[in-house]
Short mmCIF file of C-alpha atoms and ligand atoms in Angstrom, two decimals:
data_model
loop_
_atom_site.label_atom_id
_atom_site.label_comp_id
_atom_site.label_asym_id
_atom_site.label_seq_id
_atom_site.Cartn_x
_atom_site.Cartn_y
_atom_site.Cartn_z
CA MET A 56 -102.88 145.14 33.70
CA PRO A 57 -105.07 143.10 31.37
CA SER A 58 -107.06 140.25 32.90
CA SER A 59 -104.92 137.39 31.84
CA SER A 60 -103.62 134.33 33.54
CA ARG A 61 -100.11 134.74 34.93
CA ALA A 62 -99.78 138.16 33.30
CA PRO A 63 -96.76 139.97 34.67
CA SER A 64 -97.57 142.71 37.11
CA ARG A 65 -95.57 144.64 39.63
CA PRO A 66 -96.72 145.41 43.17
CA GLU A 67 -96.95 149.09 42.25
CA ASP A 68 -99.63 148.36 39.64
CA GLY A 69 -102.14 149.80 42.08
CA PHE A 70 -104.71 147.19 43.03
CA ASP A 71 -107.00 148.02 45.94
CA VAL A 72 -107.40 144.46 47.13
CA VAL A 73 -105.96 140.99 46.53
CA LEU A 74 -108.37 138.04 46.54
CA ILE A 75 -107.27 134.42 46.96
CA GLY A 76 -109.37 131.28 46.91
CA ILE A 77 -110.09 128.03 45.12
CA ALA A 78 -112.54 130.09 43.08
CA ALA A 79 -112.34 133.86 43.56
CA ARG A 80 -115.19 134.91 41.27
CA GLY A 81 -117.68 135.69 44.05
CA LEU A 82 -115.12 137.89 45.80
CA ALA A 83 -114.19 139.53 42.49
CA ALA A 84 -117.86 140.35 41.85
CA SER A 85 -118.12 141.87 45.31
CA ALA A 86 -114.95 143.93 44.72
CA ARG A 87 -116.40 145.21 41.47
CA ARG A 88 -119.63 146.15 43.23
CA ALA A 89 -117.62 147.95 45.92
CA GLY A 90 -115.68 149.88 43.25
CA LEU A 91 -112.39 148.21 44.21
CA ARG A 92 -109.68 147.18 41.72
CA ALA A 93 -109.03 143.54 42.52
CA LEU A 94 -106.17 141.21 41.71
CA ALA A 95 -107.59 137.68 41.99
CA PHE A 96 -105.67 134.43 42.45
CA ASP A 97 -107.55 131.16 41.97
CA LEU A 98 -107.44 127.71 40.39
CA PHE A 99 -109.74 128.45 37.46
CA ALA A 100 -109.32 132.02 36.12
CA ASP A 101 -112.86 131.66 34.75
CA GLU A 102 -114.09 134.08 32.10
CA ASP A 103 -116.30 136.05 34.47
CA THR A 104 -113.53 136.30 37.08
CA ARG A 105 -111.35 137.84 34.38
CA ALA A 106 -114.07 140.30 33.47
CA LEU A 107 -114.79 141.30 37.08
CA ALA A 108 -111.25 141.57 38.47
CA HIS A 109 -108.59 143.94 37.15
CA GLY A 110 -106.06 141.13 37.11
CA VAL A 111 -106.31 137.36 37.47
CA VAL A 112 -103.54 134.88 38.18
CA ARG A 113 -104.34 131.21 37.73
CA LEU A 114 -102.78 129.09 40.46
CA ARG A 115 -101.50 125.55 40.18
CA ARG A 116 -103.97 122.92 41.34
CA LYS A 117 -102.85 120.27 43.80
CA GLN A 118 -104.64 116.90 44.15
CA GLY A 119 -108.41 117.44 44.02
CA PHE A 120 -109.12 121.13 44.30
CA ALA A 121 -106.41 122.26 46.68
CA LEU A 122 -104.16 125.30 46.49
CA ASP A 123 -100.46 124.55 46.11
CA PRO A 124 -98.76 126.62 48.85
CA ASP A 125 -95.43 126.84 46.98
CA ASP A 126 -97.04 128.13 43.82
CA LEU A 127 -99.26 130.52 45.78
CA LEU A 128 -96.32 132.03 47.68
CA GLU A 129 -94.30 132.33 44.49
CA GLN A 130 -97.10 134.06 42.58
CA LEU A 131 -97.88 136.41 45.47
CA ALA A 132 -94.21 137.38 45.83
CA ARG A 133 -94.21 138.23 42.14
CA HIS A 134 -97.43 140.26 42.03
CA VAL A 135 -98.31 141.62 45.48
CA GLY A 136 -96.73 144.26 47.69
CA PRO A 137 -96.91 144.43 51.49
CA ASP A 138 -99.54 147.17 51.75
CA THR A 139 -102.49 145.91 49.70
CA PRO A 140 -105.20 144.19 51.76
CA VAL A 141 -105.37 140.46 51.03
CA VAL A 142 -108.68 138.61 51.47
CA LEU A 143 -108.70 134.82 51.76
CA GLY A 144 -111.72 132.86 50.52
CA THR A 145 -112.15 129.08 50.29
CA GLY A 146 -109.22 126.68 50.30
CA PHE A 147 -107.49 127.47 53.59
CA GLU A 148 -109.66 125.31 55.89
CA ASP A 149 -106.88 122.80 56.52
CA ALA A 150 -103.98 125.22 56.28
CA PRO A 151 -103.64 127.50 59.32
CA GLY A 152 -99.85 127.28 58.87
CA LEU A 153 -100.12 128.74 55.38
CA VAL A 154 -102.46 131.48 56.64
CA ALA A 155 -99.92 132.38 59.35
CA ARG A 156 -97.19 132.56 56.72
CA LEU A 157 -99.27 134.80 54.47
CA ALA A 158 -100.07 137.06 57.41
CA GLY A 159 -96.33 137.46 58.08
CA LEU A 160 -95.71 138.56 54.49
CA PHE A 161 -98.82 140.47 53.49
CA ARG A 162 -101.63 142.60 54.94
CA VAL A 163 -104.18 139.82 55.37
CA ALA A 164 -107.65 141.14 56.28
CA GLY A 165 -109.52 138.39 58.10
CA SER A 166 -109.69 136.14 61.11
CA GLY A 167 -106.14 134.83 61.01
CA ALA A 168 -104.45 131.52 61.62
CA ALA A 169 -105.17 131.12 65.33
CA ALA A 170 -108.93 131.50 64.83
CA LEU A 171 -108.86 129.10 61.89
CA ALA A 172 -106.96 126.49 63.90
CA ARG A 173 -109.51 126.63 66.73
CA LEU A 174 -112.51 126.43 64.42
CA LYS A 175 -111.15 123.69 62.18
CA ASP A 176 -109.77 121.36 64.86
CA PRO A 177 -113.02 119.50 65.64
CA PHE A 178 -111.95 118.60 69.17
CA ALA A 179 -110.87 122.13 70.13
CA PHE A 180 -114.03 123.46 68.45
CA ALA A 181 -116.40 121.13 70.31
CA ARG A 182 -114.71 122.00 73.61
CA LEU A 183 -114.99 125.69 72.87
CA LEU A 184 -118.69 125.39 71.97
CA GLY A 185 -119.26 123.49 75.20
CA ASP A 186 -117.49 126.21 77.21
CA LEU A 187 -119.56 128.90 75.48
CA ASP A 188 -122.81 127.00 76.05
CA ILE A 189 -123.50 126.68 72.30
CA PRO A 190 -125.47 123.56 71.27
CA HIS A 191 -123.43 121.26 69.02
CA PRO A 192 -123.28 117.58 68.01
CA ARG A 193 -121.09 115.14 69.94
CA ILE A 194 -117.90 113.96 68.27
CA PHE A 195 -115.85 110.76 68.63
CA THR A 196 -112.34 109.63 67.80
CA ASP A 197 -113.41 106.00 67.43
CA ARG A 198 -116.64 103.98 67.34
CA ALA A 199 -119.89 105.84 67.96
CA PRO A 200 -122.06 104.53 70.84
CA ALA A 201 -124.32 101.63 69.81
CA GLY A 202 -127.48 102.80 68.06
CA MET A 203 -126.22 106.31 67.28
CA HIS A 204 -126.30 107.54 63.69
CA ALA A 205 -122.95 109.12 62.98
CA LEU A 206 -121.15 110.85 60.14
CA GLU A 207 -117.51 110.48 59.30
CA LYS A 208 -115.73 113.74 58.43
CA ARG A 209 -112.20 114.65 57.43
CA ILE A 210 -110.49 117.19 59.68
CA GLY A 211 -110.21 120.42 57.66
CA GLY A 212 -112.51 119.06 54.92
CA SER A 213 -114.76 121.38 52.93
CA GLY A 214 -117.42 121.18 50.23
CA GLY A 215 -119.21 118.31 51.98
CA GLY A 216 -117.66 115.65 49.71
CA HIS A 217 -115.75 114.11 52.63
CA VAL A 218 -118.86 113.52 54.78
CA ARG A 219 -120.58 110.13 54.88
CA ARG A 220 -122.36 107.84 57.30
CA ALA A 221 -120.05 105.52 59.23
CA ALA A 222 -119.84 103.69 62.54
CA GLU A 223 -116.11 104.24 62.94
CA PRO A 224 -113.58 106.75 61.51
CA ARG A 225 -111.16 105.26 58.96
CA GLY A 226 -108.07 106.52 60.78
CA GLU A 227 -105.78 109.48 61.37
CA GLY A 228 -107.21 112.81 60.18
CA TRP A 229 -110.85 111.63 60.37
CA TYR A 230 -113.47 111.77 63.12
CA LEU A 231 -117.09 110.91 63.77
CA GLN A 232 -119.89 113.32 64.50
CA GLU A 233 -123.36 112.53 65.77
CA PHE A 234 -125.91 112.81 62.93
CA LEU A 235 -128.67 115.31 63.74
CA GLU A 236 -132.12 115.13 62.19
CA GLY A 237 -133.29 118.47 60.77
CA HIS A 238 -132.87 121.20 58.14
CA SER A 239 -129.52 122.64 57.07
CA VAL A 240 -129.37 126.39 57.42
CA SER A 241 -126.45 128.77 57.14
CA VAL A 242 -126.11 132.25 58.57
CA LEU A 243 -123.85 134.90 57.10
CA PHE A 244 -122.41 137.19 59.74
CA LEU A 245 -119.80 139.83 60.42
CA GLY A 246 -117.35 139.81 63.31
CA ASN A 247 -115.12 142.61 64.51
CA GLY A 248 -113.12 140.50 66.94
CA ARG A 249 -115.49 141.24 69.82
CA ALA A 250 -119.08 140.84 68.65
CA ALA A 251 -121.03 139.47 65.69
CA ARG A 252 -123.79 140.93 63.58
CA LEU A 253 -126.04 138.55 61.66
CA LEU A 254 -126.62 139.56 58.03
CA ALA A 255 -128.90 136.85 56.60
CA PHE A 256 -130.02 133.23 56.92
CA SER A 257 -130.15 130.84 53.95
CA GLU A 258 -131.25 127.27 53.44
CA GLN A 259 -128.63 124.85 52.12
CA TRP A 260 -128.92 121.54 50.36
CA CYS A 261 -126.71 118.68 49.29
CA ASP A 262 -126.28 117.33 45.76
CA PRO A 263 -125.11 113.76 46.36
CA GLY A 264 -122.29 112.53 44.15
CA GLU A 265 -120.80 109.10 43.85
CA ASP A 266 -119.89 108.04 47.40
CA ALA A 267 -120.46 111.63 48.54
CA PRO A 268 -124.02 111.87 49.92
CA PHE A 269 -123.38 115.27 51.56
CA ARG A 270 -121.62 117.01 48.66
CA TYR A 271 -122.53 120.71 48.64
CA GLY A 272 -125.46 121.50 46.37
CA GLY A 273 -126.51 125.10 46.82
CA CYS A 274 -128.18 127.76 48.90
CA ALA A 275 -131.23 130.01 48.77
CA GLY A 276 -132.30 132.99 50.82
CA PRO A 277 -133.05 135.07 52.65
CA ILE A 278 -135.24 132.91 54.88
CA GLN A 279 -137.14 134.00 57.95
CA LEU A 280 -136.65 132.23 61.26
CA GLU A 281 -138.32 132.67 64.62
CA GLU A 282 -137.13 135.69 66.55
CA THR A 283 -136.11 133.69 69.64
CA LEU A 284 -133.94 131.40 67.53
CA VAL A 285 -132.38 134.41 65.76
CA GLN A 286 -131.56 136.00 69.12
CA GLN A 287 -130.06 132.78 70.46
CA VAL A 288 -127.87 132.33 67.37
CA ALA A 289 -126.83 136.01 67.45
CA GLY A 290 -125.81 135.69 71.09
CA ALA A 291 -123.93 132.46 70.46
CA LEU A 292 -122.03 133.85 67.47
CA SER A 293 -121.12 137.01 69.39
CA ARG A 294 -119.67 134.88 72.21
CA LEU A 295 -117.80 132.78 69.68
CA THR A 296 -116.53 135.87 67.83
CA GLY A 297 -115.18 137.32 71.07
CA ALA A 298 -113.60 134.03 72.15
CA VAL A 299 -111.87 133.32 68.85
CA GLY A 300 -111.32 136.85 67.55
CA LEU A 301 -113.34 136.36 64.37
CA LYS A 302 -112.89 139.22 61.92
CA GLY A 303 -114.82 140.09 58.79
CA LEU A 304 -117.34 137.96 56.94
CA ALA A 305 -117.97 134.44 58.18
CA SER A 306 -120.70 131.86 58.03
CA ALA A 307 -122.08 129.32 60.46
CA ASP A 308 -123.85 126.10 59.45
CA LEU A 309 -126.73 125.04 61.67
CA ILE A 310 -129.12 122.12 61.85
CA LEU A 311 -132.64 123.17 62.88
CA HIS A 312 -135.14 120.75 64.30
CA GLU A 313 -138.52 121.65 65.81
CA GLY A 314 -137.44 124.94 67.35
CA SER A 315 -134.06 123.70 68.54
CA TRP A 316 -130.76 124.28 66.80
CA HIS A 317 -127.19 122.99 66.78
CA LEU A 318 -124.08 124.63 65.38
CA ILE A 319 -122.11 122.25 63.19
CA GLU A 320 -119.51 124.41 61.55
CA VAL A 321 -118.11 127.93 61.29
CA ASN A 322 -116.23 129.08 58.21
CA PRO A 323 -114.25 132.21 59.07
CA ARG A 324 -114.25 133.67 55.56
CA PRO A 325 -116.54 134.90 52.80
CA GLY A 326 -118.15 131.85 51.18
CA ALA A 327 -120.75 130.55 48.78
CA THR A 328 -123.60 132.72 50.05
CA LEU A 329 -121.92 135.77 48.49
CA ASP A 330 -123.78 134.55 45.40
CA ILE A 331 -127.18 135.15 46.95
CA PHE A 332 -126.51 137.98 49.39
CA ASP A 333 -124.06 140.30 47.64
CA ALA A 334 -126.90 142.32 46.16
CA PRO A 335 -129.16 145.20 47.22
CA PRO A 336 -130.45 145.91 49.80
CA LEU A 337 -127.18 144.70 51.41
CA PRO A 338 -124.16 146.91 50.73
CA PRO A 339 -121.15 145.36 48.92
CA LEU A 340 -120.08 142.50 51.20
CA LEU A 341 -116.36 142.83 50.51
CA ARG A 342 -116.55 146.44 51.72
CA LEU A 343 -118.28 145.22 54.91
CA HIS A 344 -115.54 142.59 55.30
CA LEU A 345 -112.75 145.17 55.09
CA ASP A 346 -114.57 147.61 57.39
CA THR A 347 -115.21 145.02 60.10
CA CYS A 348 -111.63 143.74 59.87
CA ALA A 349 -110.67 147.33 60.73
CA GLY A 350 -112.87 147.15 63.86
CA GLY A 351 -116.21 148.62 62.79
CA LEU A 352 -119.50 146.75 63.02
CA PRO A 353 -122.14 148.43 60.83
CA PRO A 354 -125.64 148.60 62.37
CA LEU A 355 -127.31 146.60 59.59
CA PRO A 356 -130.66 144.94 60.25
CA LEU A 357 -130.99 141.22 59.53
CA LEU A 358 -132.05 140.70 55.90
CA VAL A 359 -135.46 139.00 55.80
CA PRO A 360 -137.92 138.23 53.00
CA GLY A 361 -140.21 141.13 52.16
CA ALA A 362 -140.87 144.07 49.85
CA GLY A 363 -137.80 145.05 47.84
CA VAL A 364 -135.95 141.85 48.71
CA GLU A 365 -135.58 139.39 45.87
CA ALA A 366 -135.24 135.71 46.78
CA ARG A 367 -132.06 134.23 45.28
CA ALA A 368 -130.76 130.73 44.80
CA ALA A 369 -127.38 129.46 43.62
CA GLY A 370 -126.20 125.92 43.09
CA VAL A 371 -123.13 124.12 41.83
CA PHE A 372 -123.59 122.29 38.54
CA TYR A 373 -121.43 119.13 38.59
CA ALA A 374 -120.42 117.55 35.27
CA PRO A 375 -122.73 114.57 34.57
CA ALA A 376 -119.98 113.16 32.33
CA ALA A 377 -116.51 114.13 31.15
CA THR A 378 -116.98 117.38 29.26
CA VAL A 379 -115.07 119.80 27.09
CA MET A 380 -116.58 123.27 27.20
CA ARG A 381 -117.71 124.13 23.69
CA ASP A 382 -120.66 126.44 23.35
CA ALA A 383 -121.23 129.61 25.29
CA LEU A 384 -123.04 128.97 28.55
CA PRO A 385 -126.31 130.77 29.28
CA GLY A 386 -126.15 134.20 30.89
CA TRP A 387 -127.47 132.95 34.26
CA VAL A 388 -124.32 130.88 34.80
CA ALA A 389 -121.38 132.10 36.90
CA ASP A 390 -117.87 130.64 37.24
CA ARG A 391 -117.76 130.32 33.45
CA PRO A 392 -114.99 128.03 32.22
CA ALA A 393 -113.22 129.23 29.07
CA PRO A 394 -114.09 127.33 25.87
CA GLY A 395 -111.83 124.32 25.51
CA THR A 396 -111.65 123.65 29.27
CA ARG A 397 -111.78 119.92 30.06
CA ILE A 398 -113.86 118.92 33.06
CA ALA A 399 -113.90 115.41 34.50
CA ALA A 400 -117.16 113.64 35.44
CA GLY A 401 -118.36 114.77 38.85
CA GLU A 402 -116.26 117.93 38.95
CA PRO A 403 -117.93 121.34 39.29
CA VAL A 404 -118.59 123.00 35.93
CA CYS A 405 -120.13 126.30 36.99
CA THR A 406 -122.56 127.94 39.39
CA VAL A 407 -126.18 128.37 38.36
CA ARG A 408 -128.11 131.34 39.72
CA ALA A 409 -131.79 132.21 39.86
CA THR A 410 -134.10 134.73 41.46
CA GLY A 411 -137.78 134.73 42.31
CA ARG A 412 -140.49 136.46 44.31
CA ASP A 413 -139.92 133.86 47.03
CA ILE A 414 -137.55 131.00 47.79
CA ALA A 415 -139.83 128.39 46.24
CA GLU A 416 -139.89 130.27 42.94
CA ALA A 417 -136.13 130.92 42.96
CA ARG A 418 -135.43 127.23 43.65
CA ALA A 419 -137.87 126.10 40.96
CA VAL A 420 -136.17 128.33 38.38
CA LEU A 421 -132.78 127.04 39.56
CA ALA A 422 -133.90 123.41 39.18
CA ARG A 423 -135.14 124.09 35.62
CA ARG A 424 -131.82 125.70 34.73
CA MET A 425 -129.87 122.76 36.19
CA ASN A 426 -131.96 120.39 34.07
CA HIS A 427 -131.33 122.50 30.99
CA LEU A 428 -127.55 122.32 31.55
CA SER A 429 -127.70 118.57 32.23
CA ARG A 430 -129.34 118.03 28.87
CA ALA A 431 -127.05 120.44 27.01
CA LEU A 432 -123.77 119.24 28.54
CA GLY A 433 -124.80 115.61 28.85
CA THR A 434 -124.91 115.29 25.06
CA ALA A 435 -122.77 118.02 23.49
CA GLY A 436 -120.09 117.84 26.19
CA ARG A 437 -119.86 114.07 26.10
CA ALA A 438 -119.51 114.09 22.32
CA ALA A 439 -116.74 116.70 22.52
CA ALA A 440 -114.91 114.86 25.31
CA ALA A 441 -114.90 111.68 23.26
CA GLU A 442 -113.12 113.36 20.33
N1 ADP B 132 -123.97 116.38 62.38
C1 ADP B 132 -124.69 116.49 61.28
N2 ADP B 132 -125.98 116.07 61.27
C2 ADP B 132 -126.73 116.17 60.14
N3 ADP B 132 -126.27 116.63 58.98
C3 ADP B 132 -124.99 117.06 58.93
C4 ADP B 132 -124.14 117.01 60.07
N4 ADP B 132 -122.94 117.46 59.72
C5 ADP B 132 -123.01 117.79 58.43
N5 ADP B 132 -124.25 117.54 57.94
C6 ADP B 132 -124.68 117.79 56.55
O1 ADP B 132 -123.56 117.70 55.69
C7 ADP B 132 -123.27 118.96 55.10
C8 ADP B 132 -121.75 119.18 55.04
O2 ADP B 132 -121.22 119.12 56.34
P1 ADP B 132 -120.15 120.17 56.86
O3 ADP B 132 -119.69 119.77 58.20
O4 ADP B 132 -120.68 121.57 56.72
O5 ADP B 132 -118.99 119.91 55.80
P2 ADP B 132 -118.03 120.94 55.08
O6 ADP B 132 -117.14 121.41 56.16
O7 ADP B 132 -117.33 120.12 54.06
O8 ADP B 132 -118.89 122.04 54.53
C9 ADP B 132 -123.98 119.99 55.97
O9 ADP B 132 -124.31 121.14 55.25
C10 ADP B 132 -125.21 119.20 56.40
O10 ADP B 132 -126.19 119.19 55.37
MG1 MG B 133 -120.31 123.27 55.57
#
């Protein structure tokens, strides 16, 4: 089947794996690296996703950047049979019901609805972390105690755009979490339902948008952390994996502060750090995901900086102004919108990638590339959007 949006295909077309997410390009790249024929479903059907996957179906976008369950189920029924493994990426954080439905219809390879529900209900999650003796911030359903810095978060939110400082949650569906001083770090790990294996740590940063001070910016890695901390996190994530039945690739967000750490979030799915870690010396991450979902847990050492390990950085480039994609984007850009695509101010345009001998160099190259795009799209894009 050619890589075209909503191209007709039949289940017997012979794909090895089905990928679904808000943006499936990272998973499609991993499938390509693993030698798997992928059928990708996402909201963008970007040019590189089309080149990497063997088929791409563009899904209808619901308010913001949400998947529309009706459209998703309709498209899957049309294109996917019951035997092909289905891998879920971003976009299911607030939809355990939809994940359960998909699992009843297709061969979903991943953690499943029950795990998602426990990780994404902040109250159940905090209780679970307490029971497992895993350090975590306190959470509140109404006002934070006097003098405490707190963040307001939306239950099931993702991408950081819903997080801001507040003294009181605005209402139903929102909660407060104690603000912790420190550095944001994420760890990519594998779970086989019983134990976890850490693959690599990365640093993460925010790229504040209008009224969104904690909007996701990017990540860089691998980074090296103290051995005792690594062991503590590995133990904690193994306990959590066993308790929840985590399967496949997942990531945990941590805040580090002077040798101590807190777990703030677990995303039970492949995520943004595919962009920096799906490269040698690590084997194809989608292959690891499928193998661990089947119960294995490969004896891979933690990836750390050193000889033969390139430092990588990847960040989201948000449109500085309303833009119509005109000229070809540079080769270091991923998630490449097709020419003619209209992008509103503040929406993600693409992902910028960079490498270096160390993290500092990779991040410096990334920053220069971001500036280059800002200049190029800030003028040309604005002019085109005004036409
Ligand atoms: N309790 C906290 N203390 C300090 N910073 C936090 C806290 N919670 C979140 N953050 C910051 O906000 C970012 C987004 O928060 P997170 O809970 O991961 O949101 P999302 O689920 O949308 O990814 C984190 O990566 C971190 O930088
Ligand atoms: Mg997060």
